[in-house]
mmCIF file of C-alpha atoms and ligand atoms in Angstrom:
data_model
loop_
_atom_site.group_PDB
_atom_site.id
_atom_site.type_symbol
_atom_site.label_atom_id
_atom_site.label_comp_id
_atom_site.label_asym_id
_atom_site.label_seq_id
_atom_site.Cartn_x
_atom_site.Cartn_y
_atom_site.Cartn_z
ATOM 1 C CA MET O 235 6.436 20.423 -9.532
ATOM 2 C CA ASN O 236 9.347 21.468 -11.680
ATOM 3 C CA HIS O 237 12.891 20.589 -10.832
ATOM 4 C CA LEU O 238 13.949 23.949 -9.421
ATOM 5 C CA SER O 239 10.927 24.285 -7.178
ATOM 6 C CA HIS O 240 12.019 21.375 -4.993
ATOM 7 C CA SER O 241 15.648 21.953 -4.494
ATOM 8 C CA ILE O 242 16.102 21.696 -0.726
ATOM 9 C CA ALA O 243 15.230 18.549 1.191
ATOM 10 C CA LEU O 244 15.488 17.581 4.843
ATOM 11 C CA VAL O 245 15.651 13.860 5.626
ATOM 12 C CA THR O 246 15.508 12.463 9.172
ATOM 13 C CA GLY O 247 17.204 9.257 10.299
ATOM 14 C CA THR O 248 19.905 9.167 7.629
ATOM 15 C CA THR O 249 22.635 7.345 9.521
ATOM 16 C CA SER O 250 21.514 4.001 8.090
ATOM 17 C CA GLY O 251 18.967 2.230 5.938
ATOM 18 C CA LEU O 252 16.282 4.006 3.974
ATOM 19 C CA GLY O 253 17.089 7.530 5.144
ATOM 20 C CA TYR O 254 20.633 7.088 3.873
ATOM 21 C CA ALA O 255 19.389 5.615 0.590
ATOM 22 C CA ALA O 256 16.833 8.417 0.176
ATOM 23 C CA ALA O 257 19.432 11.139 0.825
ATOM 24 C CA ARG O 258 21.706 9.539 -1.748
ATOM 25 C CA LEU O 259 18.912 9.331 -4.337
ATOM 26 C CA LEU O 260 17.834 12.938 -3.755
ATOM 27 C CA ALA O 261 21.353 14.121 -4.543
ATOM 28 C CA ALA O 262 22.374 11.651 -7.230
ATOM 29 C CA ALA O 263 19.139 10.905 -9.097
ATOM 30 C CA LYS O 264 16.996 13.970 -8.401
ATOM 31 C CA GLY O 265 19.701 16.641 -8.380
ATOM 32 C CA TYR O 266 18.602 18.379 -5.172
ATOM 33 C CA ARG O 267 20.657 21.501 -4.514
ATOM 34 C CA GLU O 268 20.888 20.776 -0.778
ATOM 35 C CA VAL O 269 19.977 17.761 1.334
ATOM 36 C CA ILE O 270 19.904 18.412 5.072
ATOM 37 C CA ILE O 271 20.509 15.066 6.742
ATOM 38 C CA THR O 272 19.829 14.369 10.389
ATOM 39 C CA GLY O 273 21.155 11.937 12.971
ATOM 40 C CA ARG O 274 21.018 11.693 16.740
ATOM 41 C CA SER O 275 24.603 12.902 17.169
ATOM 42 C CA LEU O 276 26.425 15.553 15.181
ATOM 43 C CA ALA O 277 29.610 13.454 14.935
ATOM 44 C CA ARG O 278 27.699 10.475 13.530
ATOM 45 C CA VAL O 279 25.741 12.509 10.981
ATOM 46 C CA GLN O 280 28.905 14.349 9.926
ATOM 47 C CA GLU O 281 30.402 10.933 9.135
ATOM 48 C CA THR O 282 27.256 10.094 7.168
ATOM 49 C CA ALA O 283 27.570 13.347 5.200
ATOM 50 C CA ALA O 284 31.191 12.484 4.353
ATOM 51 C CA GLU O 285 30.163 8.965 3.210
ATOM 52 C CA LEU O 286 27.329 10.328 1.069
ATOM 53 C CA THR O 287 29.582 12.978 -0.467
ATOM 54 C CA ALA O 288 32.207 10.365 -1.312
ATOM 55 C CA GLU O 289 29.592 8.072 -2.846
ATOM 56 C CA THR O 290 27.701 10.648 -4.885
ATOM 57 C CA LYS O 291 30.498 13.191 -5.524
ATOM 58 C CA ALA O 292 27.829 15.820 -4.739
ATOM 59 C CA GLN O 293 28.711 18.583 -2.262
ATOM 60 C CA VAL O 294 25.101 19.028 -1.141
ATOM 61 C CA PHE O 295 24.811 17.342 2.258
ATOM 62 C CA THR O 296 24.352 19.459 5.387
ATOM 63 C CA PRO O 297 24.539 17.475 8.647
ATOM 64 C CA LEU O 298 22.139 18.423 11.428
ATOM 65 C CA GLU O 299 21.898 16.910 14.898
ATOM 66 C CA LEU O 300 18.378 15.733 15.698
ATOM 67 C CA ASP O 301 17.377 13.246 18.357
ATOM 68 C CA LEU O 302 13.616 12.912 18.017
ATOM 69 C CA ASP O 303 13.365 11.493 21.552
ATOM 70 C CA SER O 304 14.540 14.793 23.004
ATOM 71 C CA PRO O 305 12.407 17.971 22.876
ATOM 72 C CA PHE O 306 15.591 19.964 23.544
ATOM 73 C CA SER O 307 17.307 18.432 20.499
ATOM 74 C CA VAL O 308 14.276 19.198 18.287
ATOM 75 C CA GLN O 309 14.268 22.809 19.529
ATOM 76 C CA SER O 310 18.012 23.148 18.845
ATOM 77 C CA ALA O 311 17.606 21.732 15.317
ATOM 78 C CA LEU O 312 14.718 24.139 14.709
ATOM 79 C CA ALA O 313 16.785 27.068 16.014
ATOM 80 C CA GLU O 314 19.542 26.107 13.566
ATOM 81 C CA LEU O 315 17.047 25.983 10.679
ATOM 82 C CA VAL O 316 15.529 29.320 11.701
ATOM 83 C CA LYS O 317 19.030 30.842 11.760
ATOM 84 C CA ARG O 318 19.585 29.664 8.173
ATOM 85 C CA GLY O 319 16.141 30.977 7.184
ATOM 86 C CA VAL O 320 15.928 28.913 3.987
ATOM 87 C CA PRO O 321 12.569 27.171 3.326
ATOM 88 C CA ILE O 322 12.478 23.419 2.809
ATOM 89 C CA ASP O 323 10.758 21.985 -0.254
ATOM 90 C CA PHE O 324 10.712 18.309 0.687
ATOM 91 C CA LEU O 325 10.499 17.244 4.332
ATOM 92 C CA LEU O 326 11.100 13.508 4.611
ATOM 93 C CA LEU O 327 10.229 12.254 8.087
ATOM 94 C CA ASN O 328 11.822 8.850 7.727
ATOM 95 C CA ALA O 329 13.271 8.008 11.164
ATOM 96 C CA GLY O 330 11.542 5.175 12.967
ATOM 97 C CA MET O 331 12.164 1.935 14.777
ATOM 98 C CA VAL O 332 10.714 -1.421 15.782
ATOM 99 C CA GLY O 333 11.025 -1.937 19.528
ATOM 100 C CA GLY O 334 12.587 -4.976 21.143
ATOM 101 C CA LYS O 335 11.248 -7.513 23.639
ATOM 102 C CA LYS O 336 11.596 -5.097 26.519
ATOM 103 C CA ARG O 337 9.519 -1.918 26.580
ATOM 104 C CA VAL O 338 11.586 1.272 26.304
ATOM 105 C CA LEU O 339 10.241 4.674 27.270
ATOM 106 C CA THR O 340 11.899 8.024 26.538
ATOM 107 C CA ALA O 341 12.701 10.439 29.365
ATOM 108 C CA GLU O 342 9.281 12.014 28.694
ATOM 109 C CA GLY O 343 7.536 8.656 29.089
ATOM 110 C CA ILE O 344 6.836 8.002 25.414
ATOM 111 C CA GLU O 345 7.088 4.460 24.043
ATOM 112 C CA ALA O 346 10.195 4.224 21.809
ATOM 113 C CA ALA O 347 8.417 3.224 18.561
ATOM 114 C CA GLN O 348 5.982 6.135 19.045
ATOM 115 C CA ALA O 349 8.654 8.702 19.926
ATOM 116 C CA PRO O 350 9.725 9.512 16.335
ATOM 117 C CA LEU O 351 6.199 10.746 15.528
ATOM 118 C CA ILE O 352 6.194 13.068 18.543
ATOM 119 C CA GLY O 353 9.593 14.475 17.490
ATOM 120 C CA HIS O 354 8.508 14.700 13.851
ATOM 121 C CA HIS O 355 5.337 16.523 14.873
ATOM 122 C CA ARG O 356 7.332 19.078 16.898
ATOM 123 C CA LEU O 357 9.693 19.567 13.949
ATOM 124 C CA THR O 358 6.891 19.967 11.393
ATOM 125 C CA ILE O 359 4.898 22.377 13.550
ATOM 126 C CA GLY O 360 8.053 24.375 14.301
ATOM 127 C CA LEU O 361 8.879 24.653 10.587
ATOM 128 C CA LEU O 362 5.321 25.652 9.685
ATOM 129 C CA ARG O 363 5.177 28.265 12.424
ATOM 130 C CA ALA O 364 8.527 29.724 11.307
ATOM 131 C CA ASN O 365 7.414 29.775 7.636
ATOM 132 C CA LEU O 366 10.230 27.406 6.789
ATOM 133 C CA LEU O 367 8.274 25.133 4.469
ATOM 134 C CA SER O 368 8.043 26.481 0.922
ATOM 135 C CA PRO O 369 4.522 27.230 -0.436
ATOM 136 C CA ASN O 370 4.391 23.958 -2.430
ATOM 137 C CA ALA O 371 6.274 21.864 0.108
ATOM 138 C CA ARG O 372 5.764 18.121 0.306
ATOM 139 C CA VAL O 373 5.921 16.285 3.629
ATOM 140 C CA VAL O 374 6.351 12.506 3.588
ATOM 141 C CA ILE O 375 6.291 10.470 6.785
ATOM 142 C CA ALA O 376 7.336 6.817 6.960
ATOM 143 C CA GLY O 377 4.361 4.531 7.405
ATOM 144 C CA ALA O 378 4.342 0.748 7.257
ATOM 145 C CA GLU O 379 2.026 -2.019 6.037
ATOM 146 C CA PRO O 380 1.258 -3.338 9.576
ATOM 147 C CA ALA O 381 -1.006 -0.264 9.995
ATOM 148 C CA ARG O 382 -3.425 -2.037 7.641
ATOM 149 C CA GLY O 383 -3.863 -5.081 9.865
ATOM 150 C CA ASP O 384 -3.167 -7.614 7.104
ATOM 151 C CA VAL O 385 0.466 -8.458 7.912
ATOM 152 C CA PRO O 386 0.914 -11.784 9.738
ATOM 153 C CA MET O 387 2.158 -11.423 13.359
ATOM 154 C CA PHE O 388 1.303 -7.696 13.450
ATOM 155 C CA SER O 389 -2.049 -6.450 14.639
ATOM 156 C CA TYR O 390 -3.106 -2.992 15.726
ATOM 157 C CA THR O 391 -5.191 -1.928 18.704
ATOM 158 C CA ASP O 392 -8.883 -1.128 18.237
ATOM 159 C CA VAL O 393 -8.805 2.450 19.546
ATOM 160 C CA ALA O 394 -12.590 2.799 19.774
ATOM 161 C CA ALA O 395 -12.834 -0.402 21.851
ATOM 162 C CA LEU O 396 -9.958 0.670 24.128
ATOM 163 C CA ALA O 397 -11.599 4.084 24.552
ATOM 164 C CA ASP O 398 -14.970 2.524 25.421
ATOM 165 C CA LYS O 399 -13.456 0.036 27.853
ATOM 166 C CA GLN O 400 -10.982 2.279 29.686
ATOM 167 C CA TYR O 401 -11.546 5.941 28.821
ATOM 168 C CA HIS O 402 -15.340 6.555 28.809
ATOM 169 C CA GLY O 403 -15.262 6.655 25.005
ATOM 170 C CA ASP O 404 -12.500 9.282 24.841
ATOM 171 C CA ARG O 405 -10.478 8.135 21.809
ATOM 172 C CA SER O 406 -7.825 10.774 22.186
ATOM 173 C CA ALA O 407 -7.119 9.481 25.712
ATOM 174 C CA ALA O 408 -6.878 5.977 24.207
ATOM 175 C CA VAL O 409 -4.378 7.137 21.562
ATOM 176 C CA GLU O 410 -2.377 8.893 24.273
ATOM 177 C CA ALA O 411 -2.283 5.621 26.221
ATOM 178 C CA LEU O 412 -0.847 3.903 23.123
ATOM 179 C CA VAL O 413 1.728 6.649 22.633
ATOM 180 C CA ARG O 414 2.799 6.261 26.268
ATOM 181 C CA ASN O 415 2.184 2.508 26.308
ATOM 182 C CA GLY O 416 0.118 2.819 29.421
ATOM 183 C CA PRO O 417 -1.852 2.768 31.543
ATOM 184 C CA ASN O 418 -4.122 -0.088 30.424
ATOM 185 C CA VAL O 419 -1.852 -1.054 27.508
ATOM 186 C CA LYS O 420 0.224 -4.221 27.527
ATOM 187 C CA TYR O 421 3.553 -3.925 25.709
ATOM 188 C CA GLN O 422 4.060 -6.205 22.735
ATOM 189 C CA PRO O 423 6.666 -4.959 20.214
ATOM 190 C CA ASN O 424 4.851 -5.854 16.980
ATOM 191 C CA ARG O 425 1.596 -4.371 18.212
ATOM 192 C CA ALA O 426 3.387 -1.228 19.429
ATOM 193 C CA TYR O 427 4.915 -0.859 15.942
ATOM 194 C CA ALA O 428 1.592 -1.438 14.148
ATOM 195 C CA ASP O 429 -0.072 1.087 16.486
ATOM 196 C CA ALA O 430 2.726 3.625 15.927
ATOM 197 C CA LYS O 431 2.379 3.377 12.149
ATOM 198 C CA LEU O 432 -1.429 3.500 12.308
ATOM 199 C CA ILE O 433 -1.192 6.703 14.346
ATOM 200 C CA VAL O 434 1.284 8.025 11.735
ATOM 201 C CA ALA O 435 -1.320 7.407 8.986
ATOM 202 C CA TRP O 436 -4.045 9.146 11.026
ATOM 203 C CA TRP O 437 -1.699 12.042 11.850
ATOM 204 C CA ALA O 438 -0.925 12.589 8.156
ATOM 205 C CA ALA O 439 -4.646 12.704 7.334
ATOM 206 C CA ALA O 440 -5.288 15.214 10.120
ATOM 207 C CA LEU O 441 -2.272 17.367 9.184
ATOM 208 C CA ALA O 442 -3.454 17.486 5.552
ATOM 209 C CA ARG O 443 -6.625 19.279 6.730
ATOM 210 C CA ARG O 444 -4.500 21.935 8.429
ATOM 211 C CA LEU O 445 -1.807 22.636 5.836
ATOM 212 C CA PRO O 446 -1.845 25.773 3.667
ATOM 213 C CA SER O 447 -3.425 25.007 0.285
ATOM 214 C CA GLY O 448 -0.286 24.472 -1.845
ATOM 215 C CA MET O 449 1.344 22.013 0.551
ATOM 216 C CA ALA O 450 0.688 18.294 0.903
ATOM 217 C CA VAL O 451 1.536 15.466 3.286
ATOM 218 C CA TYR O 452 1.487 11.719 2.712
ATOM 219 C CA ALA O 453 2.219 8.692 4.868
ATOM 220 C CA VAL O 454 4.266 6.334 2.724
ATOM 221 C CA SER O 455 5.401 2.834 3.514
ATOM 222 C CA PRO O 456 8.760 2.060 1.965
ATOM 223 C CA GLY O 457 7.729 -1.627 2.012
ATOM 224 C CA SER O 458 9.742 -4.600 3.182
ATOM 225 C CA ALA O 459 13.482 -3.893 2.965
ATOM 226 C CA PRO O 460 15.280 -6.189 5.404
ATOM 227 C CA ASP O 461 18.786 -4.974 4.468
ATOM 228 C CA THR O 462 18.603 -2.014 6.858
ATOM 229 C CA LYS O 463 19.177 -1.774 10.589
ATOM 230 C CA ALA O 464 15.420 -1.895 11.253
ATOM 231 C CA VAL O 465 15.811 -5.473 12.459
ATOM 232 C CA ARG O 466 18.342 -4.515 15.148
ATOM 233 C CA ASN O 467 15.950 -5.080 18.069
ATOM 234 C CA LEU O 468 14.529 -8.386 16.842
ATOM 235 C CA GLY O 469 15.309 -11.592 18.717
ATOM 236 C CA PRO O 470 18.102 -13.928 17.521
ATOM 237 C CA ILE O 471 15.709 -16.428 15.867
ATOM 238 C CA MET O 472 13.992 -13.732 13.852
ATOM 239 C CA LYS O 473 17.326 -12.245 12.855
ATOM 240 C CA SER O 474 19.172 -15.429 11.956
ATOM 241 C CA LEU O 475 16.318 -17.489 10.536
ATOM 242 C CA MET O 476 13.200 -15.544 9.622
ATOM 243 C CA ILE O 477 14.843 -12.557 7.936
ATOM 244 C CA PRO O 478 17.171 -14.635 5.689
ATOM 245 C CA LEU O 479 14.182 -16.854 4.828
ATOM 246 C CA THR O 480 12.061 -13.811 4.015
ATOM 247 C CA LYS O 481 14.692 -12.692 1.553
ATOM 248 C CA LEU O 482 14.388 -15.989 -0.324
ATOM 249 C CA ILE O 483 10.626 -15.716 -0.839
ATOM 250 C CA PRO O 484 9.735 -13.800 -4.008
ATOM 251 C CA GLY O 485 7.821 -10.593 -3.290
ATOM 252 C CA MET O 486 8.808 -10.460 0.375
ATOM 253 C CA SER O 487 11.711 -8.042 0.182
ATOM 254 C CA GLN O 488 13.223 -5.303 -1.916
ATOM 255 C CA THR O 489 16.451 -3.320 -1.835
ATOM 256 C CA PRO O 490 16.765 -0.178 0.314
ATOM 257 C CA GLU O 491 17.077 1.865 -2.909
ATOM 258 C CA ILE O 492 13.763 0.582 -4.293
ATOM 259 C CA ALA O 493 12.117 1.126 -0.911
ATOM 260 C CA ALA O 494 13.520 4.660 -0.549
ATOM 261 C CA HIS O 495 12.428 5.481 -4.078
ATOM 262 C CA ARG O 496 8.805 5.245 -2.888
ATOM 263 C CA TYR O 497 9.345 8.342 -0.743
ATOM 264 C CA LEU O 498 10.674 10.269 -3.733
ATOM 265 C CA GLN O 499 7.807 9.085 -5.901
ATOM 266 C CA ALA O 500 5.309 10.408 -3.340
ATOM 267 C CA SER O 501 7.144 13.739 -3.125
ATOM 268 C CA GLU O 502 5.856 14.422 -6.639
ATOM 269 C CA PHE O 503 2.195 13.611 -5.897
ATOM 270 C CA GLY O 504 -0.421 16.370 -6.030
ATOM 271 C CA THR O 505 -2.395 18.126 -3.310
ATOM 272 C CA ASP O 506 -5.505 16.164 -4.396
ATOM 273 C CA VAL O 507 -4.190 13.064 -2.590
ATOM 274 C CA SER O 508 -2.799 14.901 0.425
ATOM 275 C CA GLY O 509 -3.356 13.047 3.694
ATOM 276 C CA GLN O 510 -3.499 9.598 2.115
ATOM 277 C CA PHE O 511 -1.494 6.543 3.100
ATOM 278 C CA PHE O 512 0.432 4.916 0.252
ATOM 279 C CA ALA O 513 1.747 1.393 0.597
ATOM 280 C CA SER O 514 2.130 -1.908 -1.250
ATOM 281 C CA ALA O 515 -1.112 -3.409 -2.587
ATOM 282 C CA PRO O 516 -3.261 -4.990 0.164
ATOM 283 C CA LYS O 517 -1.664 -8.139 1.657
ATOM 284 C CA LYS O 518 1.586 -7.368 -0.166
ATOM 285 C CA LEU O 519 4.836 -5.955 1.212
ATOM 286 C CA THR O 520 6.585 -4.914 -1.994
ATOM 287 C CA GLY O 521 5.711 -3.754 -5.497
ATOM 288 C CA PRO O 522 4.060 -0.550 -6.686
ATOM 289 C CA ILE O 523 2.463 1.744 -4.101
ATOM 290 C CA GLU O 524 -1.198 2.649 -4.051
ATOM 291 C CA SER O 525 -3.524 4.610 -1.798
ATOM 292 C CA MET O 526 -4.869 2.432 1.014
ATOM 293 C CA ARG O 527 -8.668 2.169 1.234
ATOM 294 C CA HIS O 528 -9.090 0.222 4.506
ATOM 295 C CA PRO O 529 -11.980 1.868 6.389
ATOM 296 C CA HIS O 530 -10.107 2.090 9.716
ATOM 297 C CA LEU O 531 -7.437 4.245 8.046
ATOM 298 C CA HIS O 532 -10.140 6.696 6.941
ATOM 299 C CA ASP O 533 -11.949 6.959 10.288
ATOM 300 C CA ARG O 534 -12.040 10.735 10.736
ATOM 301 C CA VAL O 535 -12.888 10.511 14.427
ATOM 302 C CA ASN O 536 -9.751 8.444 15.023
ATOM 303 C CA GLN O 537 -7.656 10.719 12.808
ATOM 304 C CA GLU O 538 -8.693 13.751 14.845
ATOM 305 C CA ALA O 539 -8.261 11.850 18.117
ATOM 306 C CA ALA O 540 -4.719 10.961 17.039
ATOM 307 C CA TRP O 541 -3.962 14.587 16.185
ATOM 308 C CA LYS O 542 -5.325 15.765 19.537
ATOM 309 C CA ALA O 543 -3.292 13.185 21.444
ATOM 310 C CA VAL O 544 -0.077 14.022 19.563
ATOM 311 C CA VAL O 545 -0.640 17.741 20.168
ATOM 312 C CA LYS O 546 -1.182 17.064 23.875
ATOM 313 C CA VAL O 547 1.831 14.789 24.312
ATOM 314 C CA SER O 548 4.155 17.009 22.259
ATOM 315 C CA GLY O 549 2.827 20.341 23.535
ATOM 316 C CA ALA O 550 3.040 21.665 19.950
ATOM 317 C CA ASP O 551 0.054 22.924 17.961
ATOM 318 C CA LEU O 552 -0.438 24.896 14.787
ATOM 319 C CA LEU O 553 -3.328 26.893 16.102
ATOM 320 C CA PRO O 554 -3.480 29.050 19.197
ATOM 321 C CA ALA O 555 -4.912 27.015 22.076
ATOM 322 C CA SER O 556 -8.250 28.872 21.936
ATOM 323 C CA SER O 557 -8.941 27.911 18.322
ATOM 324 C CA SER O 558 -9.902 24.405 17.282
ATOM 325 C CA ALA O 559 -11.227 25.088 13.791
ATOM 326 C CA VAL O 560 -10.490 22.358 11.289
ATOM 327 C CA PRO O 561 -11.455 22.938 7.647
HETATM 328 N N1 NAP T 950 13.060 -1.622 6.478
HETATM 329 C C1 NAP T 950 11.779 -1.986 6.365
HETATM 330 O O1 NAP T 950 11.463 -3.134 6.003
HETATM 331 C C2 NAP T 950 10.687 -0.995 6.640
HETATM 332 C C3 NAP T 950 9.376 -1.313 6.267
HETATM 333 C C4 NAP T 950 8.342 -0.400 6.492
HETATM 334 C C5 NAP T 950 8.646 0.804 7.119
HETATM 335 N N2 NAP T 950 9.929 1.093 7.470
HETATM 336 C C6 NAP T 950 10.180 2.396 8.099
HETATM 337 O O2 NAP T 950 11.217 3.051 7.385
HETATM 338 C C7 NAP T 950 11.908 3.942 8.249
HETATM 339 C C8 NAP T 950 13.408 3.725 8.130
HETATM 340 O O3 NAP T 950 13.730 2.437 8.628
HETATM 341 P P1 NAP T 950 15.010 1.626 8.179
HETATM 342 O O4 NAP T 950 14.553 0.306 7.707
HETATM 343 O O5 NAP T 950 15.871 2.447 7.321
HETATM 344 O O6 NAP T 950 15.713 1.380 9.615
HETATM 345 P P2 NAP T 950 17.137 1.800 10.179
HETATM 346 O O7 NAP T 950 18.228 1.332 9.262
HETATM 347 O O8 NAP T 950 17.133 1.326 11.584
HETATM 348 O O9 NAP T 950 17.134 3.400 10.131
HETATM 349 C C9 NAP T 950 16.361 4.142 11.020
HETATM 350 C C10 NAP T 950 16.968 5.529 11.163
HETATM 351 O O10 NAP T 950 16.119 6.294 12.008
HETATM 352 C C11 NAP T 950 16.885 6.804 13.096
HETATM 353 N N3 NAP T 950 16.057 6.927 14.290
HETATM 354 C C12 NAP T 950 15.218 6.011 14.834
HETATM 355 N N4 NAP T 950 14.623 6.511 15.914
HETATM 356 C C13 NAP T 950 15.095 7.773 16.068
HETATM 357 C C14 NAP T 950 14.871 8.796 17.019
HETATM 358 N N5 NAP T 950 14.029 8.642 18.030
HETATM 359 N N6 NAP T 950 15.547 9.975 16.868
HETATM 360 C C15 NAP T 950 16.387 10.160 15.835
HETATM 361 N N7 NAP T 950 16.656 9.214 14.909
HETATM 362 C C16 NAP T 950 16.013 8.038 15.035
HETATM 363 C C17 NAP T 950 18.017 5.811 13.278
HETATM 364 O O11 NAP T 950 19.073 6.398 13.997
HETATM 365 P P3 NAP T 950 19.835 5.571 15.153
HETATM 366 O O12 NAP T 950 20.651 4.543 14.439
HETATM 367 O O13 NAP T 950 20.643 6.598 15.859
HETATM 368 O O14 NAP T 950 18.767 4.954 16.002
HETATM 369 C C18 NAP T 950 18.346 5.514 11.825
HETATM 370 O O15 NAP T 950 19.124 6.541 11.272
HETATM 371 C C19 NAP T 950 11.351 3.698 9.642
HETATM 372 O O16 NAP T 950 10.383 4.675 9.955
HETATM 373 C C20 NAP T 950 10.718 2.326 9.521
HETATM 374 O O17 NAP T 950 9.686 2.130 10.464
HETATM 375 C C21 NAP T 950 10.960 0.229 7.255
#
């Protein structure tokens, strides 16, 4: 893509961490003409816009209120974008969180680590339906290495086994149970996070099959970057001991800028790799990104089950309800 063809970006979750770093890079290093930045409250994201403007000296940041836990907030943000009527070239779905010891559900009954995907799905579908993604748009959604199953202390749920045991083999019902963290699912924060990011990777693969031909979507892990607020819900031992220790081990952490740069790198990938999940090399948490080849990430039945579950939970679909054609 040439420079002018990707001049408007929208980044979610910019009030801290990697979203903030990505917004800054898009303006300062990539010269984006406009960067729409979102945060749960307008006041907070207005402050973020002022900080970013002061840091970059670029008058390109447009604050937008977006709480992904609230369907009303997503609809209001979409209405605002429709009113502007300007298509987005790079949609960076960065917002996400690791849950704490205690399970948190949104007002709609969605587990907190899963909720950003449901909000991101509603936003993406709304933009596509309103023709507000440009013909060569790139969509990047934040994934994470735990989706691979090779990160110590994080394991994901075997959806096929859960479906066979509890849902008569219905994998979409099993994914929905993970998204809602019940019934038949025991809450464990690391597992909930690994499951959320695995469903993100499947969702990206399924969305890629539905996008118009010039557009592309990728799930991208920024990699380990402990100097963000992602650790806010971790217990005191993890926060005061494990995270500082992690930072001392070579290859275990990178700066937010390096991590955020991965998103920008992926925004320039071609349509030939649309739907793929890019992350650190297997068993690594930093370094160059590559396409992940783990068979469970490429299980088309699970990808489609994830899409179906997300459509059901969110109530948002690209196709009219009567049509289920997937290319
Ligand atoms: N840092 C890492 O090591 C790492 C590694 C792999 C993947 N990731 C992924 O990278 C992304 C960014 O994380 P980060 O490290 O930058 O963490 P962070 O500093 O906590 O930033 C997360 C951002 O997302 C927003 N957010 C979270 N849930 C939201 C919701 N439901 N609605 C609206 N906004 C929401 C937060 O806003 P509030 O402050 O208002 O909650 C915040 O602006 C996440 O998807 C994370 O899973 C991070």
